[in-house]
mmCIF file of C-alpha atoms in Angstrom:
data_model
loop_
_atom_site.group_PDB
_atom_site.id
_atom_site.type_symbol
_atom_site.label_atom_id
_atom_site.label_comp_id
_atom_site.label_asym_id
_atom_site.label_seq_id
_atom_site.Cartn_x
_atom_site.Cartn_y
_atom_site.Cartn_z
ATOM 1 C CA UNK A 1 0.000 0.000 0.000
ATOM 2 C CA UNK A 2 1.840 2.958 -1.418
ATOM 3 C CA UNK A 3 1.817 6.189 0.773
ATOM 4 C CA UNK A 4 0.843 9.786 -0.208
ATOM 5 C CA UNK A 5 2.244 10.205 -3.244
ATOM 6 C CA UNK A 6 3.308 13.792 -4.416
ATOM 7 C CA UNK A 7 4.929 14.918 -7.348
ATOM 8 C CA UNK A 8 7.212 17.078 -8.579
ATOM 9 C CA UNK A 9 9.896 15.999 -5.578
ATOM 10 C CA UNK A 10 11.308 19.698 -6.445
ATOM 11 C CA UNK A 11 9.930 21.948 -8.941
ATOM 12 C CA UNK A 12 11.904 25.694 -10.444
ATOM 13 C CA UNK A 13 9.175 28.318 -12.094
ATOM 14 C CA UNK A 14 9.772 31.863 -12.890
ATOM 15 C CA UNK A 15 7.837 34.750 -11.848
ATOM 16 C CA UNK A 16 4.426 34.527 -13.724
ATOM 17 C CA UNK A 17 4.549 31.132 -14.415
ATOM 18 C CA UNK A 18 1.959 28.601 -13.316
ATOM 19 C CA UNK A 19 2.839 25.879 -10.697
ATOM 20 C CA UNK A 20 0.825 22.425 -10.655
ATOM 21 C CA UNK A 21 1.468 20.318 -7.730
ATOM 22 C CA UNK A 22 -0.092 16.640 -7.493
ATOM 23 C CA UNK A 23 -0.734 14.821 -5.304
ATOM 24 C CA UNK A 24 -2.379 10.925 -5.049
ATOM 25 C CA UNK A 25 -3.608 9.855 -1.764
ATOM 26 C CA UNK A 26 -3.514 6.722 0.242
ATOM 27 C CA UNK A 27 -5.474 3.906 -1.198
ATOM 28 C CA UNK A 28 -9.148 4.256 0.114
ATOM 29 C CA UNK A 29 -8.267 7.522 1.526
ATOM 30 C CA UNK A 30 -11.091 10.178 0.425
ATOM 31 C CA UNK A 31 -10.106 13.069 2.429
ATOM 32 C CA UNK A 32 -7.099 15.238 1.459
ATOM 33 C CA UNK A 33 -5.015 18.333 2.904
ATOM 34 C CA UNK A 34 -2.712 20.718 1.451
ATOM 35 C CA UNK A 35 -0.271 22.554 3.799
ATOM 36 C CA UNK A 36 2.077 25.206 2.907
ATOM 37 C CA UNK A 37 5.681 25.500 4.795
ATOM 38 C CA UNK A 38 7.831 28.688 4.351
ATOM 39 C CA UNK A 39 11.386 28.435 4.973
ATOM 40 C CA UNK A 40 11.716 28.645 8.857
ATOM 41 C CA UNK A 41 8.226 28.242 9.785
ATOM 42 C CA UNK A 42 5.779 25.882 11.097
ATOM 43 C CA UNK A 43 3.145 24.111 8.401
ATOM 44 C CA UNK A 44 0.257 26.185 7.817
ATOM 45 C CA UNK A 45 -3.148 24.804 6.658
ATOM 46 C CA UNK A 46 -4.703 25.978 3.174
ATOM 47 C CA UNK A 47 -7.370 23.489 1.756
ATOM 48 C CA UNK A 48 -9.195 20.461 2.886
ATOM 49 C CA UNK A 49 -11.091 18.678 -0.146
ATOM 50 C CA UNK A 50 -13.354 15.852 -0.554
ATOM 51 C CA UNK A 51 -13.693 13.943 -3.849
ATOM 52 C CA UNK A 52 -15.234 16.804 -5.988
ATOM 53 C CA UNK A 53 -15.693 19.090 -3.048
ATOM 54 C CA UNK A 54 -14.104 21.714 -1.227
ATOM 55 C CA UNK A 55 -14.445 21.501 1.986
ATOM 56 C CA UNK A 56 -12.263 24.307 3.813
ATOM 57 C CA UNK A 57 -10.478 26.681 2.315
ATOM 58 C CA UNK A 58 -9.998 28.824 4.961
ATOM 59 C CA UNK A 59 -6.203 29.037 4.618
ATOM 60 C CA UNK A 60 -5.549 29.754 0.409
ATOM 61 C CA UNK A 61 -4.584 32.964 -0.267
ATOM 62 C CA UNK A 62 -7.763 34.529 -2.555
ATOM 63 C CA UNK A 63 -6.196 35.448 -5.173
ATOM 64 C CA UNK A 64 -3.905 33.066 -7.853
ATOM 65 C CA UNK A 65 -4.548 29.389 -5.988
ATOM 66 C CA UNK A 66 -6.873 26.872 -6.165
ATOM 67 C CA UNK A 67 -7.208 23.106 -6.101
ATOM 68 C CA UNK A 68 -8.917 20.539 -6.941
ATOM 69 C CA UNK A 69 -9.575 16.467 -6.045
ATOM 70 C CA UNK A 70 -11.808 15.167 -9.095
ATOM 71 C CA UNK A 71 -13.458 12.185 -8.793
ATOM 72 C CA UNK A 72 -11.123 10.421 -10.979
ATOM 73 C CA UNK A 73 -7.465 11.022 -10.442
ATOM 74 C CA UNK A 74 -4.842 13.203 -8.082
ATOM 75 C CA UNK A 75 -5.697 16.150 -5.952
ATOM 76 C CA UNK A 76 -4.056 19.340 -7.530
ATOM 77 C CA UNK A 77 -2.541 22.787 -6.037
ATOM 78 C CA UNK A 78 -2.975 25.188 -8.670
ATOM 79 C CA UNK A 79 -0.420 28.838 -8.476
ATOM 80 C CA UNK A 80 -0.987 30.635 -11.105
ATOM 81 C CA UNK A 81 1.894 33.649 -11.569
ATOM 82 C CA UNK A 82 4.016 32.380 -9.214
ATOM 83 C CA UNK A 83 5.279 35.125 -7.133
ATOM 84 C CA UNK A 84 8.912 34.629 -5.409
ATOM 85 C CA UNK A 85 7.163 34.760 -1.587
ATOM 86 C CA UNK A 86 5.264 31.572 -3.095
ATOM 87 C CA UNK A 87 8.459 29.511 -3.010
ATOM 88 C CA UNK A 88 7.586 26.977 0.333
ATOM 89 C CA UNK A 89 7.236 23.168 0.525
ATOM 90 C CA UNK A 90 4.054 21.651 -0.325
ATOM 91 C CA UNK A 91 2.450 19.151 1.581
ATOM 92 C CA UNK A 92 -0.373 17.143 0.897
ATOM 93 C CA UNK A 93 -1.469 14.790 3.759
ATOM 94 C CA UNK A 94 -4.528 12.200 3.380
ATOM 95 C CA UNK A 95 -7.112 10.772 5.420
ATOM 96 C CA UNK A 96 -10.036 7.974 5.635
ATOM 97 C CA UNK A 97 -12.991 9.037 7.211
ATOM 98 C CA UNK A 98 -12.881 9.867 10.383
ATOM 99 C CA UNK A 99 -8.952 9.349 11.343
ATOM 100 C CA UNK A 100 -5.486 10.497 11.122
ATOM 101 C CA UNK A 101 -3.413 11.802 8.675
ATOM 102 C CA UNK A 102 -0.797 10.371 6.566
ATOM 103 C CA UNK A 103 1.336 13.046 4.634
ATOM 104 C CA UNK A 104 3.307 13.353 1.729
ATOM 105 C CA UNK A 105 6.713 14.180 1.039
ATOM 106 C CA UNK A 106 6.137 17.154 0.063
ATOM 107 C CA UNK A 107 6.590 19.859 -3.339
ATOM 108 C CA UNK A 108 9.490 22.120 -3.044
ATOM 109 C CA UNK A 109 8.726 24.892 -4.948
ATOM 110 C CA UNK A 110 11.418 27.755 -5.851
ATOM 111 C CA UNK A 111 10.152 30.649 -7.830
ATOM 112 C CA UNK A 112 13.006 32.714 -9.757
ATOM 113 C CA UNK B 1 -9.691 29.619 17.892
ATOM 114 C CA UNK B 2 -7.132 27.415 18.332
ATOM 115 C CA UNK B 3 -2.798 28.337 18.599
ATOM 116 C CA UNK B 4 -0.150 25.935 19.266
ATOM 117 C CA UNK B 5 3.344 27.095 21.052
ATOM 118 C CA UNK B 6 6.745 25.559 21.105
ATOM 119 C CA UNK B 7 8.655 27.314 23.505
ATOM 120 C CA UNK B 8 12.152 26.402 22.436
ATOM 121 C CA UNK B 9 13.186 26.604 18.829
ATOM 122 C CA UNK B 10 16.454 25.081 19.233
ATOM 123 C CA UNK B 11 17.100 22.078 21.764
ATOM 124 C CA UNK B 12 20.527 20.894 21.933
ATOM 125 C CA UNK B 13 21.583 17.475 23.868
ATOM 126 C CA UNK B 14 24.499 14.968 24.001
ATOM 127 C CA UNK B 15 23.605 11.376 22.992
ATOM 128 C CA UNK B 16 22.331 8.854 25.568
ATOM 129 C CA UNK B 17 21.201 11.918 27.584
ATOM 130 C CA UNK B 18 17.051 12.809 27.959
ATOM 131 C CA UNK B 19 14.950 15.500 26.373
ATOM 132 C CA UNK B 20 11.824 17.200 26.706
ATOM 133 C CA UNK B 21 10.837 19.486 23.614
ATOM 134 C CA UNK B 22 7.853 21.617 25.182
ATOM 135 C CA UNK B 23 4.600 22.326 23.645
ATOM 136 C CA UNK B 24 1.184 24.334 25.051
ATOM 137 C CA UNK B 25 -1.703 25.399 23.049
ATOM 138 C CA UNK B 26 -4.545 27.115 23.352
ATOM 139 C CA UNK B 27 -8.255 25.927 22.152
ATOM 140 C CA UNK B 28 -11.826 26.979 23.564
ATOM 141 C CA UNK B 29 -12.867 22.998 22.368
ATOM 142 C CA UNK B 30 -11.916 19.740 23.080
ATOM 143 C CA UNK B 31 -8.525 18.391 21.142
ATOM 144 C CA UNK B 32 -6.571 16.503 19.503
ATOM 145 C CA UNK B 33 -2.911 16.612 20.112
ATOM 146 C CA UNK B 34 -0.184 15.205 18.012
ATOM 147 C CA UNK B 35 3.795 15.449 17.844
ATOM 148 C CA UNK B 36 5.685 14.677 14.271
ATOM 149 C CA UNK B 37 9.075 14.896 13.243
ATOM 150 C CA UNK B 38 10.367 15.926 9.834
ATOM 151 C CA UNK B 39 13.886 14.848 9.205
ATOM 152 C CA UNK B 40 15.494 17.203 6.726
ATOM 153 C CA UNK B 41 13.967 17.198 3.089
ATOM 154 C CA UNK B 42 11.372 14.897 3.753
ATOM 155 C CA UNK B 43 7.725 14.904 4.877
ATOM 156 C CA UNK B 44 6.010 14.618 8.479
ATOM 157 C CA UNK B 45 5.865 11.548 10.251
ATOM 158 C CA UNK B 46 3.465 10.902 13.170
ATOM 159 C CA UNK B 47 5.178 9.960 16.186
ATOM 160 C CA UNK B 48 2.403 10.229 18.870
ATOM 161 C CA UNK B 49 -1.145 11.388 19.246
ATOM 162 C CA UNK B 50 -3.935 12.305 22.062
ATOM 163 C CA UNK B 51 -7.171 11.328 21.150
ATOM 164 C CA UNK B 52 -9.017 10.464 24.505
ATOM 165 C CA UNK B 53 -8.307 8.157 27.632
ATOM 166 C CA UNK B 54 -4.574 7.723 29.457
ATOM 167 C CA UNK B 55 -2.915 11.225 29.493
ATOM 168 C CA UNK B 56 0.468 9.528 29.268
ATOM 169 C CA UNK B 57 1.140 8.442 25.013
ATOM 170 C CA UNK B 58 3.441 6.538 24.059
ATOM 171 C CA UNK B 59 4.871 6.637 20.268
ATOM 172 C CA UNK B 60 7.128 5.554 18.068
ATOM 173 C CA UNK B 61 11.135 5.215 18.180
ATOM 174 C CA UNK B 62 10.854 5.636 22.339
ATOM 175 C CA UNK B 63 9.239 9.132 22.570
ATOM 176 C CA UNK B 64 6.244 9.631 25.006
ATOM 177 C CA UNK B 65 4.164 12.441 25.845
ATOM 178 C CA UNK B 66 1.951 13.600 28.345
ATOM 179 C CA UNK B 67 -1.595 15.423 27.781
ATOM 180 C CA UNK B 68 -1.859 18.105 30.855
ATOM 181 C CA UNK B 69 -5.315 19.415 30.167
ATOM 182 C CA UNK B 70 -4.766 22.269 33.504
ATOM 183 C CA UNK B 71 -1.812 23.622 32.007
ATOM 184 C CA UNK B 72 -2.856 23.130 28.296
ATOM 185 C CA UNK B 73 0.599 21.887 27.844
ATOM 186 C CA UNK B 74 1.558 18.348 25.559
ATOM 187 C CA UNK B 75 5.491 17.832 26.301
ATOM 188 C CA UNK B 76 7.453 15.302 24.586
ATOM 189 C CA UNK B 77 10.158 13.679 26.065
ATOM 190 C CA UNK B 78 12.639 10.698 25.445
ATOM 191 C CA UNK B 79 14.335 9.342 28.286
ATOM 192 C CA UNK B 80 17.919 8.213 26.107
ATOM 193 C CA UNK B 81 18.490 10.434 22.617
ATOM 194 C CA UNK B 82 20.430 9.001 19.927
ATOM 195 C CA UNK B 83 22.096 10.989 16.927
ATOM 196 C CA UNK B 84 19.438 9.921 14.471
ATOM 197 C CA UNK B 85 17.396 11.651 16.325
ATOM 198 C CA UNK B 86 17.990 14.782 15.007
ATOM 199 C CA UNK B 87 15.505 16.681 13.499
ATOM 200 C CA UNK B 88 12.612 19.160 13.532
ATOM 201 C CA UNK B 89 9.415 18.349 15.607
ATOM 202 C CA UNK B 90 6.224 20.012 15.629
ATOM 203 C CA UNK B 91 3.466 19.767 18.122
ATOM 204 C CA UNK B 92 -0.151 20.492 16.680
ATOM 205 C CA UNK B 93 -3.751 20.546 17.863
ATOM 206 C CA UNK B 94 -7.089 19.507 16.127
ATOM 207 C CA UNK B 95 -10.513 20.450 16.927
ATOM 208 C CA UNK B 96 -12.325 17.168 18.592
ATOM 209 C CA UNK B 97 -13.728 15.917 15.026
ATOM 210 C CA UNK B 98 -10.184 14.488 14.609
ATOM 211 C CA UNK B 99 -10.865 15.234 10.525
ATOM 212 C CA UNK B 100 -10.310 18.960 10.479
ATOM 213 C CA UNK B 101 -7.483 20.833 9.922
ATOM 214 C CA UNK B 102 -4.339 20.731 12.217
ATOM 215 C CA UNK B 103 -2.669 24.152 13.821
ATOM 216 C CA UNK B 104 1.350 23.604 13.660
ATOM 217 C CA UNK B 105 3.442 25.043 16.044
ATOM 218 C CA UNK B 106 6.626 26.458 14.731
ATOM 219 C CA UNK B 107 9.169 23.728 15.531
ATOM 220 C CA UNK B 108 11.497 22.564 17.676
ATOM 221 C CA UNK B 109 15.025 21.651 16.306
ATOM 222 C CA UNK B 110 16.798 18.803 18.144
ATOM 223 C CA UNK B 111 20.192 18.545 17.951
ATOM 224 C CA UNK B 112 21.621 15.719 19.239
ATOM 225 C CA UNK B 113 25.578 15.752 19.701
ATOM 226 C CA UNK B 114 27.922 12.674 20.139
#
């Protein structure tokens, strides 16, 4: 049972670009997480998605990020004109129903 | 709402020798507690959680913790560190539904020294 899978490992835009981050959860896991860490700080929530729904997106910035978990496929972090203050790891952590998380390895994004 | 503070961002200890890396948060709910470490470049891993019953958790790799609900405090200590133990650890709190969205604190870097 593979864990949270999350790809890119490490991923280089320049200012303007768009980032996509992806991320596959746990087998049978139907609850999914994105946090965002900046360099010297703790993790800080953004999004918490069911399949096809958002469920709390308290924490994304409102301007240039979204994401999405379709019904069919991986969960994806959306930055559109990546910004240099966007460069952070990217973690995506899973869940069943009801129970703990399991996270990912994480997206390291650098923006130059 | 909830907060979660570490009060030491750097702990350094010499191997074989115990640790406590300190943790209190704030919440006006019930909680969930957890500790993980993040070894450099790589993701979280859960070493402990408090969910309900004995205050006293015990985790992975030796590492224990104790849920003090008077002084809103979840301390994790080790009673022998070893050099792979270095790393970052973060303490965070969930609201009682236990599938909601965890508050980090900022970290807590252990260095352990031969």
């Amino acid at each position: 049972n593979a864990g949270v899978m999350q790809n890119p490992r490490h991923l280089v835009r320049r200012r303007g670009q768009e980032a996509r981050l992806r991320c596959s959860p746990m087998k049978g896991h139907s609850h999914v997480y994105w946090y965002r860490q900046l360099p010297e700080e703790g993790l800080k929530f953004m999004v918490y998605l069911q399949k096809e729904n958002i469920i709390d997106e308290s924490g994304m910035p409102k301007e240039r990020f979204s994401a999405e978990f379709p019904k069919e496929g991986p969960s994806i972090l959306r930055i559109q004109q990546v910004v240099r203050g966007d460069s952070a790891a990217y973690f995506c952590a899973s869940s069943p129903a009801g129970e703990g998380y399991t996270f990912g390895s994480g997206t390291r994004l650098t923006v130059v | 709402a909830q907060s979660v503070t570490q009060l030491d961002s750097q702990v350094p200890v010499f191997e074989e020798a115990p640790v406590e890396l300190r943790c209190n948060y704030s919440s006006s709910v019930s909680v969930y507690l957890f500790w993980y470490v993040q070894y450099p470049n790589q993701g979280l891993q859960l070493l402990l959680k408090y969910l309900s019953g004995s205050t006293l958790v015990k985790g992975i790799n030796g590492f224990e913790a104790e849920f003090n609900k008077s002084q809103t405090s979840f301390h994790l200590r080790k009673p022998s560190v070893h050099i792979s133990d270095t790393a970052e650890y973060f303490c965070a709190v969930s609201g009682s539904s236990n599938t909601g969205k965890l508050i980090f604190g900022q970290g807590t870097t252990l260095q352990v020294k031969p």
